[in-house]
Every structure is written in structure tokens, then in C-alpha cells.
């Protein structure tokens, strides 16, 4: 991937469509409890992955998920993941009035980033991406944005989540 035209490598083991979500702990920013997405079955998980919630493009992506993702069926859980601290997530959610999204943090050691192949080598942030996981824990959609200053195709991701929900 690139950031403002400068290349950076992605570290870890890239997940692919058809694979299961790797078992890795994230911190739920609302409860401060550990969460393992590989154990969450029965609903569709829409993972909006951002480098840092406090940047303009990440904020725009999260607003898009929160405001335009309201039309998604109730069995689609919208989740924002970054390496920001849970405290930064909570502050952002309250200030942006986007409390209907679940925020998960990979701030400790970047294990989620390594387990999914989305940890950037230079800044050790997560690469901007979307992952959609079906009700059985299988990855059904992935978009890793090639240029990190651009938004993912949220409408295409919404369509993918909607088709899984039928």
C-alpha cells in the first residue's frame, strides 16, 4: 500500500476470502474487555479498519459507516478497528455522536494487524480496509485500500453485507 504516494509494506499473514477470521484479542473500547472476533458467530461483522480515528480520512470513513450504514439489516454489526487507545475511541464516538458503532482497539501489540496482514511496517498502524465476515466466521469480502489517504468503496461493502444478510 501507499500513503501519499510512498510505499509501505504490510506485515503479518494476509487473510483471504473464504478463510476463517484468525483468533486474536482486541479490546472493546466501550467495556475495556477482551474480544475475539473469531468467536462471534450468528451475525455478520462489518469491519471498518482505519489507521487512526483522529485523522480526516479515518473520521470520514467512520462517519460514513455510522451515518450511511444505518440502512444495513439488524444482523449486521458495524465495527471500527484501529490501533488507537480505547479512550480515544470513546472520545471520538461521543464527540461525533456515533455511539451505535462498536469500537475495537488493537493498541496493545498490533496482534490483529499481524494476524490479518494489515499492520503497516512504517508507522505500525493498520492499513485502511474493509472486511466482512459471515454468520459462521468466514471472511466473505475484503478491500485493502491501495492508497491509504483514499476511502474504501463503502457502497460496494454495504452491498456485500446486504447480500449476506438475505
PDB file of N, CA, C and O in Angstrom, residues 121-152:
ATOM      1  N   UNK A 121       4.299  -1.494   8.031  1.00  0.00           N
ATOM      2  CA  UNK A 121       5.655  -1.607   8.558  1.00  0.00           C
ATOM      3  C   UNK A 121       6.183  -0.273   9.081  1.00  0.00           C
ATOM      4  O   UNK A 121       6.809  -0.230  10.137  1.00  0.00           O
ATOM      5  N   UNK A 122       5.894   0.815   8.391  1.00  0.00           N
ATOM      6  CA  UNK A 122       6.493   2.097   8.758  1.00  0.00           C
ATOM      7  C   UNK A 122       5.940   2.674  10.059  1.00  0.00           C
ATOM      8  O   UNK A 122       6.678   2.876  11.011  1.00  0.00           O
ATOM      9  N   UNK A 123       4.660   2.899  10.122  1.00  0.00           N
ATOM     10  CA  UNK A 123       4.065   3.547  11.297  1.00  0.00           C
ATOM     11  C   UNK A 123       3.451   2.568  12.301  1.00  0.00           C
ATOM     12  O   UNK A 123       2.996   2.979  13.359  1.00  0.00           O
ATOM     13  N   UNK A 124       3.399   1.295  11.929  1.00  0.00           N
ATOM     14  CA  UNK A 124       2.792   0.268  12.790  1.00  0.00           C
ATOM     15  C   UNK A 124       1.313   0.563  13.070  1.00  0.00           C
ATOM     16  O   UNK A 124       0.798   0.267  14.141  1.00  0.00           O
ATOM     17  N   UNK A 125       0.662   1.150  12.078  1.00  0.00           N
ATOM     18  CA  UNK A 125      -0.778   1.367  12.135  1.00  0.00           C
ATOM     19  C   UNK A 125      -1.445   0.338  11.243  1.00  0.00           C
ATOM     20  O   UNK A 125      -0.781  -0.355  10.476  1.00  0.00           O
ATOM     21  N   UNK A 126      -2.762   0.239  11.330  1.00  0.00           N
ATOM     22  CA  UNK A 126      -3.494  -0.685  10.478  1.00  0.00           C
ATOM     23  C   UNK A 126      -3.741  -0.043   9.116  1.00  0.00           C
ATOM     24  O   UNK A 126      -3.987   1.164   9.023  1.00  0.00           O
ATOM     25  N   UNK A 127      -3.689  -0.853   8.075  1.00  0.00           N
ATOM     26  CA  UNK A 127      -3.978  -0.376   6.725  1.00  0.00           C
ATOM     27  C   UNK A 127      -5.490  -0.172   6.578  1.00  0.00           C
ATOM     28  O   UNK A 127      -6.282  -0.995   7.061  1.00  0.00           O
ATOM     29  N   UNK A 128      -5.860   0.899   5.916  1.00  0.00           N
ATOM     30  CA  UNK A 128      -7.283   1.196   5.698  1.00  0.00           C
ATOM     31  C   UNK A 128      -7.905   0.066   4.879  1.00  0.00           C
ATOM     32  O   UNK A 128      -7.433  -0.266   3.798  1.00  0.00           O
ATOM     33  N   UNK A 129      -8.956  -0.524   5.429  1.00  0.00           N
ATOM     34  CA  UNK A 129      -9.563  -1.669   4.765  1.00  0.00           C
ATOM     35  C   UNK A 129     -10.964  -1.934   5.294  1.00  0.00           C
ATOM     36  O   UNK A 129     -11.389  -1.358   6.301  1.00  0.00           O
ATOM     37  N   UNK A 130     -11.637  -2.827   4.589  1.00  0.00           N
ATOM     38  CA  UNK A 130     -12.952  -3.327   4.994  1.00  0.00           C
ATOM     39  C   UNK A 130     -12.886  -4.843   4.932  1.00  0.00           C
ATOM     40  O   UNK A 130     -12.382  -5.405   3.956  1.00  0.00           O
ATOM     41  N   UNK A 131     -13.382  -5.492   5.967  1.00  0.00           N
ATOM     42  CA  UNK A 131     -13.514  -6.952   5.977  1.00  0.00           C
ATOM     43  C   UNK A 131     -14.939  -7.258   6.418  1.00  0.00           C
ATOM     44  O   UNK A 131     -15.423  -6.696   7.397  1.00  0.00           O
ATOM     45  N   UNK A 132     -15.587  -8.147   5.686  1.00  0.00           N
ATOM     46  CA  UNK A 132     -16.931  -8.585   6.076  1.00  0.00           C
ATOM     47  C   UNK A 132     -16.879 -10.083   6.332  1.00  0.00           C
ATOM     48  O   UNK A 132     -16.389 -10.857   5.507  1.00  0.00           O
ATOM     49  N   UNK A 133     -17.376 -10.457   7.508  1.00  0.00           N
ATOM     50  CA  UNK A 133     -17.352 -11.842   7.962  1.00  0.00           C
ATOM     51  C   UNK A 133     -18.797 -12.324   8.082  1.00  0.00           C
ATOM     52  O   UNK A 133     -19.642 -11.621   8.658  1.00  0.00           O
ATOM     53  N   UNK A 134     -19.070 -13.507   7.539  1.00  0.00           N
ATOM     54  CA  UNK A 134     -20.444 -14.018   7.585  1.00  0.00           C
ATOM     55  C   UNK A 134     -20.788 -14.581   8.966  1.00  0.00           C
ATOM     56  O   UNK A 134     -19.953 -14.586   9.878  1.00  0.00           O
ATOM     57  N   UNK A 135     -22.000 -15.076   9.089  1.00  0.00           N
ATOM     58  CA  UNK A 135     -22.524 -15.555  10.367  1.00  0.00           C
ATOM     59  C   UNK A 135     -21.765 -16.761  10.917  1.00  0.00           C
ATOM     60  O   UNK A 135     -21.864 -17.071  12.099  1.00  0.00           O
ATOM     61  N   UNK A 136     -21.017 -17.457  10.072  1.00  0.00           N
ATOM     62  CA  UNK A 136     -20.279 -18.642  10.515  1.00  0.00           C
ATOM     63  C   UNK A 136     -18.803 -18.347  10.780  1.00  0.00           C
ATOM     64  O   UNK A 136     -18.042 -19.254  11.112  1.00  0.00           O
ATOM     65  N   UNK A 137     -18.383 -17.078  10.604  1.00  0.00           N
ATOM     66  CA  UNK A 137     -16.998 -16.703  10.876  1.00  0.00           C
ATOM     67  C   UNK A 137     -16.073 -16.760   9.669  1.00  0.00           C
ATOM     68  O   UNK A 137     -14.856 -16.691   9.814  1.00  0.00           O
ATOM     69  N   UNK A 138     -16.653 -16.878   8.473  1.00  0.00           N
ATOM     70  CA  UNK A 138     -15.869 -16.951   7.237  1.00  0.00           C
ATOM     71  C   UNK A 138     -15.775 -15.557   6.610  1.00  0.00           C
ATOM     72  O   UNK A 138     -16.771 -14.847   6.497  1.00  0.00           O
ATOM     73  N   UNK A 139     -14.571 -15.190   6.181  1.00  0.00           N
ATOM     74  CA  UNK A 139     -14.357 -13.902   5.509  1.00  0.00           C
ATOM     75  C   UNK A 139     -14.975 -13.980   4.117  1.00  0.00           C
ATOM     76  O   UNK A 139     -14.644 -14.875   3.334  1.00  0.00           O
ATOM     77  N   UNK A 140     -15.886 -13.044   3.822  1.00  0.00           N
ATOM     78  CA  UNK A 140     -16.595 -13.041   2.540  1.00  0.00           C
ATOM     79  C   UNK A 140     -16.271 -11.836   1.660  1.00  0.00           C
ATOM     80  O   UNK A 140     -16.585 -11.831   0.480  1.00  0.00           O
ATOM     81  N   UNK A 141     -15.641 -10.833   2.242  1.00  0.00           N
ATOM     82  CA  UNK A 141     -15.320  -9.621   1.475  1.00  0.00           C
ATOM     83  C   UNK A 141     -14.106  -8.960   2.109  1.00  0.00           C
ATOM     84  O   UNK A 141     -14.016  -8.873   3.331  1.00  0.00           O
ATOM     85  N   UNK A 142     -13.186  -8.520   1.255  1.00  0.00           N
ATOM     86  CA  UNK A 142     -12.016  -7.766   1.725  1.00  0.00           C
ATOM     87  C   UNK A 142     -11.725  -6.671   0.712  1.00  0.00           C
ATOM     88  O   UNK A 142     -11.727  -6.921  -0.497  1.00  0.00           O
ATOM     89  N   UNK A 143     -11.480  -5.488   1.209  1.00  0.00           N
ATOM     90  CA  UNK A 143     -10.912  -4.429   0.387  1.00  0.00           C
ATOM     91  C   UNK A 143      -9.808  -3.762   1.199  1.00  0.00           C
ATOM     92  O   UNK A 143     -10.076  -3.189   2.251  1.00  0.00           O
ATOM     93  N   UNK A 144      -8.589  -3.875   0.732  1.00  0.00           N
ATOM     94  CA  UNK A 144      -7.470  -3.133   1.308  1.00  0.00           C
ATOM     95  C   UNK A 144      -7.251  -1.960   0.360  1.00  0.00           C
ATOM     96  O   UNK A 144      -6.990  -2.159  -0.828  1.00  0.00           O
ATOM     97  N   UNK A 145      -7.380  -0.757   0.875  1.00  0.00           N
ATOM     98  CA  UNK A 145      -7.284   0.430   0.030  1.00  0.00           C
ATOM     99  C   UNK A 145      -5.821   0.635  -0.370  1.00  0.00           C
ATOM    100  O   UNK A 145      -4.956   0.762   0.496  1.00  0.00           O
ATOM    101  N   UNK A 146      -5.531   0.662  -1.677  1.00  0.00           N
ATOM    102  CA  UNK A 146      -4.137   0.779  -2.122  1.00  0.00           C
ATOM    103  C   UNK A 146      -3.450   2.079  -1.675  1.00  0.00           C
ATOM    104  O   UNK A 146      -2.299   2.059  -1.278  1.00  0.00           O
ATOM    105  N   UNK A 147      -4.161   3.185  -1.749  1.00  0.00           N
ATOM    106  CA  UNK A 147      -3.630   4.484  -1.309  1.00  0.00           C
ATOM    107  C   UNK A 147      -4.367   4.852  -0.029  1.00  0.00           C
ATOM    108  O   UNK A 147      -5.572   5.110  -0.036  1.00  0.00           O
ATOM    109  N   UNK A 148      -3.655   4.858   1.082  1.00  0.00           N
ATOM    110  CA  UNK A 148      -4.256   4.991   2.402  1.00  0.00           C
ATOM    111  C   UNK A 148      -4.944   6.330   2.665  1.00  0.00           C
ATOM    112  O   UNK A 148      -5.699   6.447   3.626  1.00  0.00           O
ATOM    113  N   UNK A 149      -4.704   7.326   1.831  1.00  0.00           N
ATOM    114  CA  UNK A 149      -5.397   8.608   2.005  1.00  0.00           C
ATOM    115  C   UNK A 149      -6.737   8.624   1.279  1.00  0.00           C
ATOM    116  O   UNK A 149      -7.421   9.646   1.289  1.00  0.00           O
ATOM    117  N   UNK A 150      -7.133   7.494   0.665  1.00  0.00           N
ATOM    118  CA  UNK A 150      -8.417   7.387  -0.022  1.00  0.00           C
ATOM    119  C   UNK A 150      -9.382   6.535   0.800  1.00  0.00           C
ATOM    120  O   UNK A 150      -8.952   5.656   1.540  1.00  0.00           O
ATOM    121  N   UNK A 151     -10.660   6.781   0.614  1.00  0.00           N
ATOM    122  CA  UNK A 151     -11.684   5.979   1.276  1.00  0.00           C
ATOM    123  C   UNK A 151     -11.870   4.642   0.569  1.00  0.00           C
ATOM    124  O   UNK A 151     -11.680   4.551  -0.648  1.00  0.00           O
ATOM    125  N   UNK A 152     -12.291   3.629   1.301  1.00  0.00           N
ATOM    126  CA  UNK A 152     -12.694   2.382   0.644  1.00  0.00           C
ATOM    127  C   UNK A 152     -14.016   2.596  -0.085  1.00  0.00           C
ATOM    128  O   UNK A 152     -14.694   3.606   0.130  1.00  0.00           O
TER     129      UNK A 152
END
